[in-house]
């Protein structure tokens, strides 16, 4: 597979394998971009930005709608690519591929809704007779850097609003799963996007990502990935706009007044979709002591029913993690918790990159399963004495992306919504829920800024203030 740089598909002297995590077989090879190719991407993007800012909104919208239709027509192929390169079950990959067209359609609309406002300048003495208003303008060159876990969805959450708003984009997808991004790029070019407006460059974070982040020709970096890399980006970016969608260890509180069978069934989805490799995966379940053992009992059945296997087999619900190293890391964290007094209720077995859906009870702050981001198919369950204790435990984290509570008590729900520091808070569901139009982004170490198409369009435009001075007064 070639990358799309400088308006053409090109290879590179060095390549790396893209490996299917489940089978270990090589799916394809991708170029590792050279320094000269990074430079070509940057200079082309500058030309692209000049073209895009002059392209009328209606034309941009039409191109995005055409790309949406092409992606819908090829959704099954795109789903297979997603499943192969990530190990994600095909049913989930179809869900992801099926959303991409609609996201481009939503962006095509939101890109035509960018508005400024008039300014009441005459409210300040001495400013009478002037006309003031704001214009929102494209930021220019946007660098979009994406992780492996949703190689279609998270790419489109960046490039669709960026292009809709009239920017040029350099996309650097994750090296483990770059093929979906290249497939989306091909559909956009086929749809008539000016070639310099989008470049998809492949290679590692240090060699390709970093020089892009550093470069002063780039006005905006939109990054989704780990908090560690997000911090590195803040240190080197210089004067740029940053959107950072980072890590998390999302909590959910279970109160005794809820139907804990429903809460348990929801947990069995929220903790294990995409083998727990979702930034809003449910990781920490905080259960009121009155229903602690009942909740654990109720969880066993739904977790045991999660079918493990080949991602391309229709009824597989969980497959391998992205790599054996990642699965071994999560296994180590489970062992560490058990050594410190936690109990494995179900799961815990590992075979290479495949880790069985696992529930660990009696997890406490101080254990990695509680303090760090697991990003694997493991729920840690912690006992709380009352709602105050539960809220304190939920907030006992350096992250703040998603959170949920199951309760029928409106007062508990209101306290949770107000007091838990997370960007997305759910009442009567797990944190693992997202609509593409809603504002989405973390507090604390989970990041800066919001995605969700309308909000990303806003972040990918800048405000210019215009004052017209009447000279005939
Ligand atoms: P990662 O941080 O290792 O890599 C993400 C991307 O950054 C990749 O394209 C990688 O090549 C690039 N990169 C790595 N080092 C870089 C550097 N020094 N400079 C520039 N780019 C660099 O993340 P990952 O392992 O691919 O994904 C998992 C992480 O992503 C988890 O922490 C997860 O929570 C997070 N994530 C967050 C969200 C969100 O919306 N908040 C969504 C999905 C994933």
Short mmCIF file of C-alpha atoms and ligand atoms in Angstrom, two decimals:
data_model
loop_
_atom_site.label_atom_id
_atom_site.label_comp_id
_atom_site.label_asym_id
_atom_site.label_seq_id
_atom_site.Cartn_x
_atom_site.Cartn_y
_atom_site.Cartn_z
CA UNK A 1 0.00 0.00 0.00
CA UNK A 2 1.32 3.44 -0.86
CA UNK A 3 0.81 6.68 1.02
CA UNK A 4 -0.71 9.84 -0.47
CA UNK A 5 1.80 12.69 -0.28
CA UNK A 6 2.41 15.63 -2.60
CA UNK A 7 -0.75 14.87 -4.58
CA UNK A 8 0.33 11.36 -5.59
CA UNK A 9 0.51 7.82 -4.25
CA UNK A 10 4.10 7.10 -3.38
CA UNK A 11 6.24 4.49 -1.65
CA UNK A 12 9.43 4.89 0.32
CA UNK A 13 12.76 3.02 0.52
CA UNK A 14 11.73 1.62 3.91
CA UNK A 15 8.52 -0.22 4.69
CA UNK A 16 6.91 -1.94 7.65
CA UNK A 17 4.39 -4.75 7.90
CA UNK A 18 0.83 -4.24 9.00
CA UNK A 19 0.06 -7.40 10.95
CA UNK A 20 -3.38 -8.87 11.73
CA UNK A 21 -3.31 -9.11 15.52
CA UNK A 22 -5.49 -12.23 15.67
CA UNK A 23 -3.72 -14.43 13.12
CA UNK A 24 -0.29 -12.80 13.13
CA UNK A 25 -0.33 -12.79 9.32
CA UNK A 26 0.90 -9.81 7.30
CA UNK A 27 -2.07 -7.89 5.87
CA UNK A 28 -0.02 -5.38 3.86
CA UNK A 29 3.12 -3.26 3.94
CA UNK A 30 3.22 0.52 4.29
CA UNK A 31 5.97 3.07 3.59
CA UNK A 32 7.95 4.66 6.39
CA UNK A 33 8.08 8.25 5.20
CA UNK A 34 11.51 9.86 4.85
CA UNK A 35 12.40 13.35 6.10
CA UNK A 36 12.15 14.59 2.50
CA UNK A 37 8.63 13.17 2.22
CA UNK A 38 7.60 14.87 5.48
CA UNK A 39 8.90 18.13 4.01
CA UNK A 40 7.02 17.50 0.77
CA UNK A 41 3.83 16.95 2.78
CA UNK A 42 4.30 20.24 4.62
CA UNK A 43 5.01 22.34 1.54
CA UNK A 44 2.14 20.71 -0.35
CA UNK A 45 -0.20 21.37 2.58
CA UNK A 46 0.59 25.06 2.40
CA UNK A 47 -0.52 25.06 -1.23
CA UNK A 48 -3.53 22.97 -0.20
CA UNK A 49 -4.52 25.48 2.46
CA UNK A 50 -4.43 28.32 -0.09
CA UNK A 51 -6.67 26.31 -2.45
CA UNK A 52 -9.09 25.26 0.29
CA UNK A 53 -9.67 28.70 1.74
CA UNK A 54 -10.85 29.87 -1.69
CA UNK A 55 -13.07 26.84 -2.34
CA UNK A 56 -16.73 27.81 -1.75
CA UNK A 57 -18.52 26.07 1.10
CA UNK A 58 -21.04 24.56 -1.29
CA UNK A 59 -18.23 22.94 -3.31
CA UNK A 60 -16.56 21.56 -0.18
CA UNK A 61 -19.89 20.17 0.98
CA UNK A 62 -20.52 18.52 -2.38
CA UNK A 63 -17.13 16.78 -2.34
CA UNK A 64 -17.73 15.48 1.19
CA UNK A 65 -21.19 14.18 0.26
CA UNK A 66 -19.71 12.35 -2.73
CA UNK A 67 -17.03 10.81 -0.49
CA UNK A 68 -19.80 9.76 1.92
CA UNK A 69 -21.62 7.93 -0.88
CA UNK A 70 -18.42 6.19 -1.99
CA UNK A 71 -17.71 5.08 1.58
CA UNK A 72 -21.26 3.79 2.03
CA UNK A 73 -20.99 1.81 -1.21
CA UNK A 74 -17.73 0.23 -0.01
CA UNK A 75 -18.67 -0.10 3.67
CA UNK A 76 -18.26 -3.90 3.73
CA UNK A 77 -14.69 -3.65 2.31
CA UNK A 78 -13.84 -0.89 4.77
CA UNK A 79 -15.23 -3.01 7.64
CA UNK A 80 -13.04 -5.96 6.62
CA UNK A 81 -9.98 -3.72 6.54
CA UNK A 82 -10.79 -2.36 10.00
CA UNK A 83 -11.31 -5.86 11.37
CA UNK A 84 -8.12 -7.24 9.82
CA UNK A 85 -5.78 -4.47 10.92
CA UNK A 86 -7.15 -4.07 14.46
CA UNK A 87 -8.49 -7.54 15.34
CA UNK A 88 -11.89 -5.94 16.00
CA UNK A 89 -14.90 -8.29 15.57
CA UNK A 90 -16.47 -7.84 12.15
CA UNK A 91 -19.85 -6.89 13.66
CA UNK A 92 -18.21 -3.95 15.48
CA UNK A 93 -16.12 -3.06 12.41
CA UNK A 94 -19.35 -2.89 10.36
CA UNK A 95 -20.79 -0.51 12.92
CA UNK A 96 -17.71 1.70 12.61
CA UNK A 97 -17.56 1.60 8.80
CA UNK A 98 -21.31 2.28 8.61
CA UNK A 99 -20.97 5.55 10.53
CA UNK A 100 -18.31 7.12 8.31
CA UNK A 101 -20.57 8.23 5.45
CA UNK A 102 -23.01 9.92 7.81
CA UNK A 103 -20.16 11.70 9.58
CA UNK A 104 -19.01 13.17 6.25
CA UNK A 105 -22.63 14.23 5.54
CA UNK A 106 -22.88 15.88 8.94
CA UNK A 107 -19.56 17.66 8.32
CA UNK A 108 -20.71 18.77 4.86
CA UNK A 109 -23.62 20.54 6.61
CA UNK A 110 -21.69 21.95 9.57
CA UNK A 111 -19.00 23.32 7.23
CA UNK A 112 -21.67 25.50 5.63
CA UNK A 113 -22.89 26.84 8.98
CA UNK A 114 -19.79 28.74 10.09
CA UNK A 115 -20.93 32.15 11.27
CA UNK A 116 -19.57 35.31 12.79
CA UNK A 117 -21.48 38.08 14.58
CA UNK A 118 -21.85 41.83 14.47
CA UNK A 119 -20.17 43.81 17.24
CA UNK A 120 -21.99 46.66 19.03
CA UNK A 121 -18.90 48.89 18.86
CA UNK A 122 -20.84 52.09 19.54
CA UNK A 123 -21.38 50.91 23.13
CA UNK A 124 -17.88 52.19 23.80
CA UNK A 125 -17.61 55.99 23.76
CA UNK A 126 -15.53 57.09 20.80
CA UNK A 127 -16.36 54.07 18.64
CA UNK A 128 -19.51 55.48 17.08
CA UNK A 129 -20.00 55.23 13.34
CA UNK A 130 -17.86 52.15 12.88
CA UNK A 131 -19.04 48.78 11.71
CA UNK A 132 -17.58 45.77 13.47
CA UNK A 133 -18.13 42.08 12.92
CA UNK A 134 -16.31 38.78 13.22
CA UNK A 135 -15.40 36.33 10.50
CA UNK A 136 -14.47 32.73 11.14
CA UNK A 137 -11.64 31.67 8.87
CA UNK A 138 -9.98 28.28 8.33
CA UNK A 139 -6.91 27.67 10.50
CA UNK A 140 -4.79 26.69 7.48
CA UNK A 141 -2.75 23.50 7.79
CA UNK A 142 -4.15 20.92 10.22
CA UNK A 143 -2.05 17.94 11.30
CA UNK A 144 -4.26 15.03 12.38
CA UNK A 145 -2.61 12.20 14.32
CA UNK A 146 -4.72 9.16 15.14
CA UNK A 147 -4.48 5.97 17.26
CA UNK A 148 -5.04 2.36 16.26
CA UNK A 149 -8.28 1.55 18.06
CA UNK A 150 -10.87 3.20 15.75
CA UNK A 151 -8.90 3.60 12.52
CA UNK A 152 -11.95 4.84 10.59
CA UNK A 153 -14.04 6.74 13.11
CA UNK A 154 -11.27 8.75 14.73
CA UNK A 155 -9.73 9.64 11.37
CA UNK A 156 -13.07 10.96 10.10
CA UNK A 157 -13.72 12.87 13.35
CA UNK A 158 -10.68 14.95 12.37
CA UNK A 159 -10.46 15.13 8.60
CA UNK A 160 -14.19 15.63 7.90
CA UNK A 161 -14.58 18.80 10.02
CA UNK A 162 -11.13 20.06 9.00
CA UNK A 163 -11.93 19.81 5.27
CA UNK A 164 -15.50 21.03 5.77
CA UNK A 165 -14.11 24.16 7.44
CA UNK A 166 -11.75 24.83 4.51
CA UNK A 167 -8.41 23.60 5.82
CA UNK A 168 -5.71 21.40 4.33
CA UNK A 169 -4.93 18.25 6.32
CA UNK A 170 -1.87 16.10 6.83
CA UNK A 171 -3.09 12.86 8.36
CA UNK A 172 -0.67 10.56 10.18
CA UNK A 173 -2.50 7.38 11.15
CA UNK A 174 -1.25 4.82 13.66
CA UNK A 175 1.35 2.48 12.15
CA UNK A 176 -0.43 -0.61 13.50
CA UNK A 177 -3.66 0.26 11.64
CA UNK A 178 -3.08 2.71 8.75
CA UNK A 179 -4.95 0.90 5.95
CA UNK A 180 -8.43 2.23 6.73
CA UNK A 181 -7.08 5.81 6.68
CA UNK A 182 -5.53 5.19 3.25
CA UNK A 183 -8.84 3.72 2.01
CA UNK A 184 -10.75 6.81 3.22
CA UNK A 185 -8.15 9.07 1.57
CA UNK A 186 -8.62 7.30 -1.75
CA UNK A 187 -12.41 7.86 -1.57
CA UNK A 188 -11.95 11.59 -0.87
CA UNK A 189 -9.61 12.03 -3.82
CA UNK A 190 -12.00 10.05 -6.05
CA UNK A 191 -14.79 12.35 -4.82
CA UNK A 192 -12.93 15.35 -6.26
CA UNK A 193 -11.09 16.81 -3.27
CA UNK A 194 -8.22 19.01 -4.53
CA UNK A 195 -5.20 16.73 -4.16
CA UNK A 196 -3.01 19.04 -2.05
CA UNK A 197 -5.86 19.38 0.47
CA UNK A 198 -5.31 15.95 2.02
CA UNK A 199 -2.17 13.96 2.47
CA UNK A 200 -1.94 10.73 4.39
CA UNK A 201 1.62 10.04 5.42
CA UNK A 202 2.66 6.82 7.13
CA UNK A 203 5.44 6.06 9.58
CA UNK A 204 6.27 6.20 13.25
CA UNK A 205 5.36 8.89 15.74
CA UNK A 206 8.87 10.01 16.44
CA UNK A 207 10.08 10.08 12.85
CA UNK A 208 6.97 11.44 11.12
CA UNK A 209 4.58 12.71 13.81
CA UNK A 210 7.05 14.84 15.74
CA UNK A 211 8.46 16.87 12.81
CA UNK A 212 4.89 17.63 11.72
CA UNK A 213 3.91 18.76 15.22
CA UNK A 214 6.98 20.98 15.50
CA UNK A 215 6.68 22.69 12.13
CA UNK A 216 5.63 26.37 12.24
CA UNK A 217 3.73 26.03 8.94
CA UNK A 218 1.20 23.92 10.84
CA UNK A 219 -1.42 26.01 12.66
CA UNK A 220 -3.41 23.25 14.33
CA UNK A 221 -2.60 19.80 15.70
CA UNK A 222 -5.52 17.51 16.36
CA UNK A 223 -4.21 14.49 18.23
CA UNK A 224 -5.94 11.41 19.61
CA UNK A 225 -3.81 8.94 21.53
CA UNK A 226 -2.11 8.36 24.84
CA UNK A 227 -1.65 11.00 27.51
CA UNK A 228 2.12 10.35 27.39
CA UNK A 229 2.37 11.35 23.72
CA UNK A 230 -0.13 14.18 24.26
CA UNK A 231 2.19 15.65 26.88
CA UNK A 232 5.16 15.36 24.50
CA UNK A 233 3.16 17.23 21.87
CA UNK A 234 2.42 20.10 24.25
CA UNK A 235 6.15 20.43 24.92
CA UNK A 236 7.23 20.77 21.29
CA UNK A 237 4.26 22.23 19.42
CA UNK A 238 5.08 25.91 19.88
CA UNK A 239 2.45 28.49 19.02
CA UNK A 240 -0.32 26.35 17.59
CA UNK A 241 -3.86 25.41 18.36
CA UNK A 242 -4.05 21.98 20.01
CA UNK A 243 -6.88 19.52 20.40
CA UNK A 244 -5.80 16.56 22.51
CA UNK A 245 -8.08 13.53 22.98
CA UNK A 246 -6.11 11.42 25.43
CA UNK A 247 -6.28 8.46 27.79
CA UNK A 248 -8.79 7.61 30.49
CA UNK A 249 -9.82 5.10 33.18
CA UNK A 250 -13.56 5.72 33.15
CA UNK A 251 -15.62 5.00 36.28
CA UNK A 252 -19.22 3.97 36.74
CA UNK A 253 -21.13 4.04 40.03
CA UNK A 254 -23.77 1.43 40.87
CA UNK A 255 -26.20 2.58 43.59
CA UNK A 256 -28.46 0.16 45.51
CA UNK A 257 -31.62 1.80 44.20
CA UNK A 258 -30.90 0.80 40.57
CA UNK A 259 -31.73 -2.41 38.76
CA UNK A 260 -28.25 -3.89 39.13
CA UNK A 261 -29.02 -6.68 36.62
CA UNK A 262 -29.41 -3.96 33.97
CA UNK A 263 -26.24 -2.30 35.26
CA UNK A 264 -24.39 -5.63 35.07
CA UNK A 265 -25.58 -6.34 31.53
CA UNK A 266 -24.53 -2.82 30.45
CA UNK A 267 -21.13 -3.31 32.13
CA UNK A 268 -20.58 -6.47 30.11
CA UNK A 269 -20.86 -4.34 26.96
CA UNK A 270 -19.14 -1.18 28.24
CA UNK A 271 -16.05 -2.99 29.47
CA UNK A 272 -15.35 -5.29 26.55
CA UNK A 273 -16.30 -3.62 23.26
CA UNK A 274 -13.18 -3.66 21.05
CA UNK A 275 -11.51 -5.80 23.76
CA UNK A 276 -11.66 -2.82 26.13
CA UNK A 277 -9.45 -0.77 23.81
CA UNK A 278 -11.75 2.26 23.75
CA UNK A 279 -10.89 5.55 25.43
CA UNK A 280 -14.37 5.56 27.01
CA UNK A 281 -14.28 1.87 28.01
CA UNK A 282 -15.74 1.19 31.41
CA UNK A 283 -12.73 0.39 33.59
CA UNK A 284 -13.62 1.14 37.24
CA UNK A 285 -16.97 -0.04 38.59
CA UNK A 286 -17.71 1.52 41.97
CA UNK A 287 -20.49 -0.40 43.67
CA UNK A 288 -22.40 0.50 46.83
CA UNK A 289 -21.62 -2.04 49.53
CA UNK A 290 -25.31 -2.99 49.93
CA UNK A 291 -25.35 -4.57 46.43
CA UNK A 292 -21.66 -5.34 45.92
CA UNK A 293 -21.88 -9.16 45.90
CA UNK A 294 -25.23 -9.10 44.07
CA UNK A 295 -23.71 -6.97 41.30
CA UNK A 296 -20.72 -9.32 40.99
CA UNK A 297 -23.09 -12.31 40.77
CA UNK A 298 -25.18 -10.57 38.13
CA UNK A 299 -22.06 -9.74 36.08
CA UNK A 300 -20.78 -13.34 35.79
CA UNK A 301 -23.43 -14.53 33.31
CA UNK A 302 -23.20 -11.69 30.77
CA UNK A 303 -19.37 -11.74 30.86
CA UNK A 304 -19.22 -15.54 30.46
CA UNK A 305 -21.52 -15.19 27.43
CA UNK A 306 -19.07 -12.95 25.50
CA UNK A 307 -17.94 -15.17 22.65
CA UNK A 308 -14.18 -15.10 21.95
CA UNK A 309 -12.70 -15.96 18.59
CA UNK A 310 -11.67 -15.02 15.08
CA UNK A 311 -12.72 -11.40 14.38
CA UNK A 312 -13.97 -12.30 10.90
CA UNK A 313 -16.44 -14.89 12.27
CA UNK A 314 -19.91 -13.37 12.51
CA UNK A 315 -20.82 -14.08 16.15
CA UNK A 316 -17.42 -13.27 17.68
CA UNK A 317 -17.81 -10.59 20.33
CA UNK A 318 -14.24 -10.30 21.50
CA UNK A 319 -11.05 -11.13 19.69
CA UNK A 320 -7.40 -10.37 20.27
CA UNK A 321 -5.96 -7.15 21.62
CA UNK A 322 -3.73 -5.11 19.30
CA UNK A 323 -0.58 -7.07 20.29
CA UNK A 324 0.77 -9.76 22.58
CA UNK A 325 2.78 -7.13 24.50
CA UNK A 326 -0.38 -5.21 25.31
CA UNK A 327 -2.21 -8.36 26.46
CA UNK A 328 0.78 -9.37 28.62
CA UNK A 329 0.83 -5.89 30.19
CA UNK A 330 -2.82 -6.16 31.23
CA UNK A 331 -2.21 -9.69 32.56
CA UNK A 332 0.66 -8.31 34.68
CA UNK A 333 -1.61 -5.62 36.10
CA UNK A 334 -4.22 -8.28 37.02
CA UNK A 335 -1.49 -10.33 38.75
CA UNK A 336 -0.30 -7.25 40.61
CA UNK A 337 -3.83 -6.52 41.87
CA UNK A 338 -4.35 -10.12 42.95
CA UNK A 339 -1.03 -10.10 44.82
CA UNK A 340 -2.30 -7.00 46.68
CA UNK A 341 -5.57 -8.67 47.72
CA UNK A 342 -7.94 -8.40 44.73
CA UNK A 343 -9.95 -11.43 43.44
CA UNK A 344 -10.41 -12.58 39.84
CA UNK A 345 -14.14 -13.31 39.53
CA UNK A 346 -14.05 -14.49 35.93
CA UNK A 347 -11.51 -14.58 33.10
CA UNK A 348 -7.82 -13.78 33.45
CA UNK A 349 -6.61 -16.41 30.97
CA UNK A 350 -4.30 -15.23 28.18
CA UNK A 351 -3.18 -16.86 24.93
CA UNK A 352 -0.79 -14.59 23.00
CA UNK A 353 -2.63 -11.36 22.19
CA UNK A 354 -5.97 -12.84 23.37
CA UNK A 355 -7.01 -12.03 26.91
CA UNK A 356 -10.33 -13.44 28.14
CA UNK A 357 -12.90 -10.89 29.38
CA UNK A 358 -11.93 -10.45 33.01
CA UNK A 359 -13.59 -9.12 36.16
CA UNK A 360 -11.42 -8.34 39.17
CA UNK A 361 -13.17 -7.57 42.48
CA UNK A 362 -11.81 -5.71 45.52
CA UNK A 363 -9.70 -3.40 43.37
CA UNK A 364 -8.42 -0.43 45.38
CA UNK A 365 -6.76 2.89 44.54
CA UNK A 366 -3.03 2.32 44.43
CA UNK A 367 -3.38 -0.69 42.11
CA UNK A 368 -2.58 -0.10 38.44
CA UNK A 369 -6.02 -1.52 37.53
CA UNK A 370 -7.48 1.47 39.37
CA UNK A 371 -4.93 4.25 38.86
CA UNK A 372 -3.76 3.81 35.27
CA UNK A 373 -5.45 3.30 31.93
CA UNK A 374 -6.01 -0.45 31.39
CA UNK A 375 -7.06 -0.26 27.71
CA UNK A 376 -7.88 -3.98 27.72
CA UNK A 377 -10.82 -6.31 28.48
CA UNK A 378 -10.71 -6.02 32.28
CA UNK A 379 -13.15 -4.46 34.73
CA UNK A 380 -11.98 -3.61 38.23
CA UNK A 381 -14.75 -3.50 40.85
CA UNK A 382 -14.40 -1.39 44.00
CA UNK A 383 -16.72 -1.19 47.04
CA UNK A 384 -18.12 2.20 48.17
CA UNK A 385 -19.76 2.98 51.50
CA UNK A 386 -22.15 5.66 50.27
CA UNK A 387 -22.68 8.19 47.49
CA UNK A 388 -20.03 10.59 48.85
CA UNK A 389 -17.46 7.82 48.91
CA UNK A 390 -18.50 6.69 45.42
CA UNK A 391 -18.10 10.21 43.97
CA UNK A 392 -14.73 10.61 45.71
CA UNK A 393 -13.55 7.30 44.21
CA UNK A 394 -14.83 8.28 40.76
CA UNK A 395 -12.83 11.52 40.99
CA UNK A 396 -9.72 9.79 42.34
CA UNK A 397 -8.06 9.79 38.93
CA UNK A 398 -5.71 11.93 36.90
CA UNK A 399 -8.09 11.40 33.97
CA UNK A 400 -11.57 12.78 33.25
CA UNK A 401 -13.04 11.59 29.96
CA UNK A 402 -16.27 9.66 30.64
CA UNK A 403 -18.25 8.55 33.69
CA UNK A 404 -21.59 6.91 34.44
CA UNK A 405 -23.98 6.21 37.28
CA UNK A 406 -26.82 3.72 37.61
CA UNK A 407 -29.42 5.06 40.03
CA UNK A 408 -33.14 5.81 40.23
CA UNK A 409 -32.56 8.59 42.75
CA UNK A 410 -32.59 11.96 40.98
CA UNK A 411 -30.60 13.54 43.82
CA UNK A 412 -27.79 11.01 43.45
CA UNK A 413 -27.86 11.53 39.69
CA UNK A 414 -27.71 15.32 40.01
CA UNK A 415 -24.83 15.21 42.47
CA UNK A 416 -22.92 12.83 40.21
CA UNK A 417 -23.47 14.96 37.12
CA UNK A 418 -22.35 18.12 38.92
CA UNK A 419 -19.47 16.77 40.98
CA UNK A 420 -17.73 14.15 38.84
CA UNK A 421 -14.98 15.69 36.75
CA UNK A 422 -15.44 14.10 33.34
CA UNK A 423 -16.11 15.53 29.89
CA UNK A 424 -19.04 13.16 29.23
CA UNK A 425 -21.30 12.01 32.06
CA UNK A 426 -24.05 9.41 31.65
CA UNK A 427 -26.98 8.67 33.94
CA UNK A 428 -28.18 5.07 33.71
CA UNK A 429 -25.55 3.97 31.25
CA UNK A 430 -21.86 3.19 31.17
CA UNK A 431 -19.34 5.78 29.90
CA UNK A 432 -19.10 3.84 26.62
CA UNK A 433 -21.61 5.77 24.56
CA UNK A 434 -21.14 8.44 21.93
CA UNK A 435 -23.14 10.15 19.20
CA UNK A 436 -20.98 11.74 16.53
CA UNK A 437 -22.73 15.10 16.79
CA UNK A 438 -22.26 15.57 20.53
CA UNK A 439 -19.37 17.52 22.04
CA UNK A 440 -16.80 14.98 23.12
CA UNK A 441 -13.53 15.47 24.94
CA UNK A 442 -11.85 15.08 28.28
CA UNK A 443 -11.09 17.08 31.38
CA UNK A 444 -7.86 16.78 33.45
CA UNK A 445 -5.27 14.43 31.90
CA UNK A 446 -7.78 13.25 29.30
CA UNK A 447 -7.13 16.25 27.14
CA UNK A 448 -7.99 19.67 25.79
CA UNK A 449 -10.75 20.66 23.39
CA UNK A 450 -13.83 19.04 21.94
CA UNK A 451 -14.60 16.85 18.98
CA UNK A 452 -18.07 16.09 17.65
CA UNK A 453 -18.47 17.52 14.17
CA UNK A 454 -19.89 20.99 14.94
CA UNK A 455 -17.44 21.54 17.81
CA UNK A 456 -14.48 20.33 15.76
CA UNK A 457 -15.44 22.69 12.92
CA UNK A 458 -15.37 25.50 15.49
CA UNK A 459 -11.94 24.42 16.76
CA UNK A 460 -10.63 24.19 13.21
CA UNK A 461 -11.58 27.78 12.40
CA UNK A 462 -10.28 30.99 13.95
CA UNK A 463 -11.98 34.27 14.65
CA UNK A 464 -10.97 37.41 12.82
CA UNK A 465 -12.37 40.78 13.92
CA UNK A 466 -13.18 43.28 11.19
CA UNK A 467 -13.74 47.01 11.82
CA UNK A 468 -14.86 49.27 8.99
CA UNK A 469 -14.12 52.91 9.78
CA UNK A 470 -16.54 55.30 8.09
CA UNK A 471 -14.52 58.29 6.85
CA UNK A 472 -17.39 60.59 5.82
CA UNK A 473 -18.55 61.53 9.34
P1 LIG B 1 -0.28 6.44 20.98
O1 LIG B 1 -0.26 7.67 21.79
O2 LIG B 1 0.79 5.44 21.19
O3 LIG B 1 -0.24 6.79 19.43
C1 LIG B 1 -1.21 7.63 18.83
C2 LIG B 1 -0.62 8.25 17.57
O4 LIG B 1 0.44 9.11 17.93
C3 LIG B 1 -0.04 7.24 16.58
O5 LIG B 1 -0.34 7.67 15.25
C4 LIG B 1 1.45 7.35 16.85
O6 LIG B 1 2.26 6.99 15.75
C5 LIG B 1 1.59 8.84 17.15
N1 LIG B 1 2.79 9.19 17.94
C6 LIG B 1 3.47 8.42 18.81
N2 LIG B 1 4.50 9.12 19.35
C7 LIG B 1 4.45 10.36 18.81
C8 LIG B 1 5.23 11.53 18.97
N3 LIG B 1 6.26 11.56 19.80
N4 LIG B 1 4.87 12.64 18.27
C9 LIG B 1 3.82 12.63 17.43
N5 LIG B 1 3.04 11.53 17.23
C10 LIG B 1 3.35 10.42 17.92
O7 LIG B 1 -1.73 5.78 21.21
P2 LIG B 1 -2.28 4.37 20.72
O8 LIG B 1 -1.60 3.28 21.49
O9 LIG B 1 -2.31 4.29 19.22
O10 LIG B 1 -3.81 4.51 21.18
C11 LIG B 1 -4.24 4.25 22.46
C12 LIG B 1 -4.40 5.52 23.26
O11 LIG B 1 -5.27 6.42 22.58
C13 LIG B 1 -5.07 5.28 24.60
O12 LIG B 1 -4.40 6.02 25.58
C14 LIG B 1 -6.48 5.81 24.39
O13 LIG B 1 -7.15 6.22 25.56
C15 LIG B 1 -6.23 6.95 23.48
N6 LIG B 1 -7.47 7.30 22.80
C16 LIG B 1 -8.13 8.43 23.20
C17 LIG B 1 -9.34 8.76 22.60
C18 LIG B 1 -10.11 9.99 23.02
O14 LIG B 1 -11.02 10.39 22.31
N7 LIG B 1 -9.80 10.60 24.15
C19 LIG B 1 -9.85 7.95 21.59
C20 LIG B 1 -9.14 6.81 21.21
C21 LIG B 1 -7.95 6.50 21.82
#
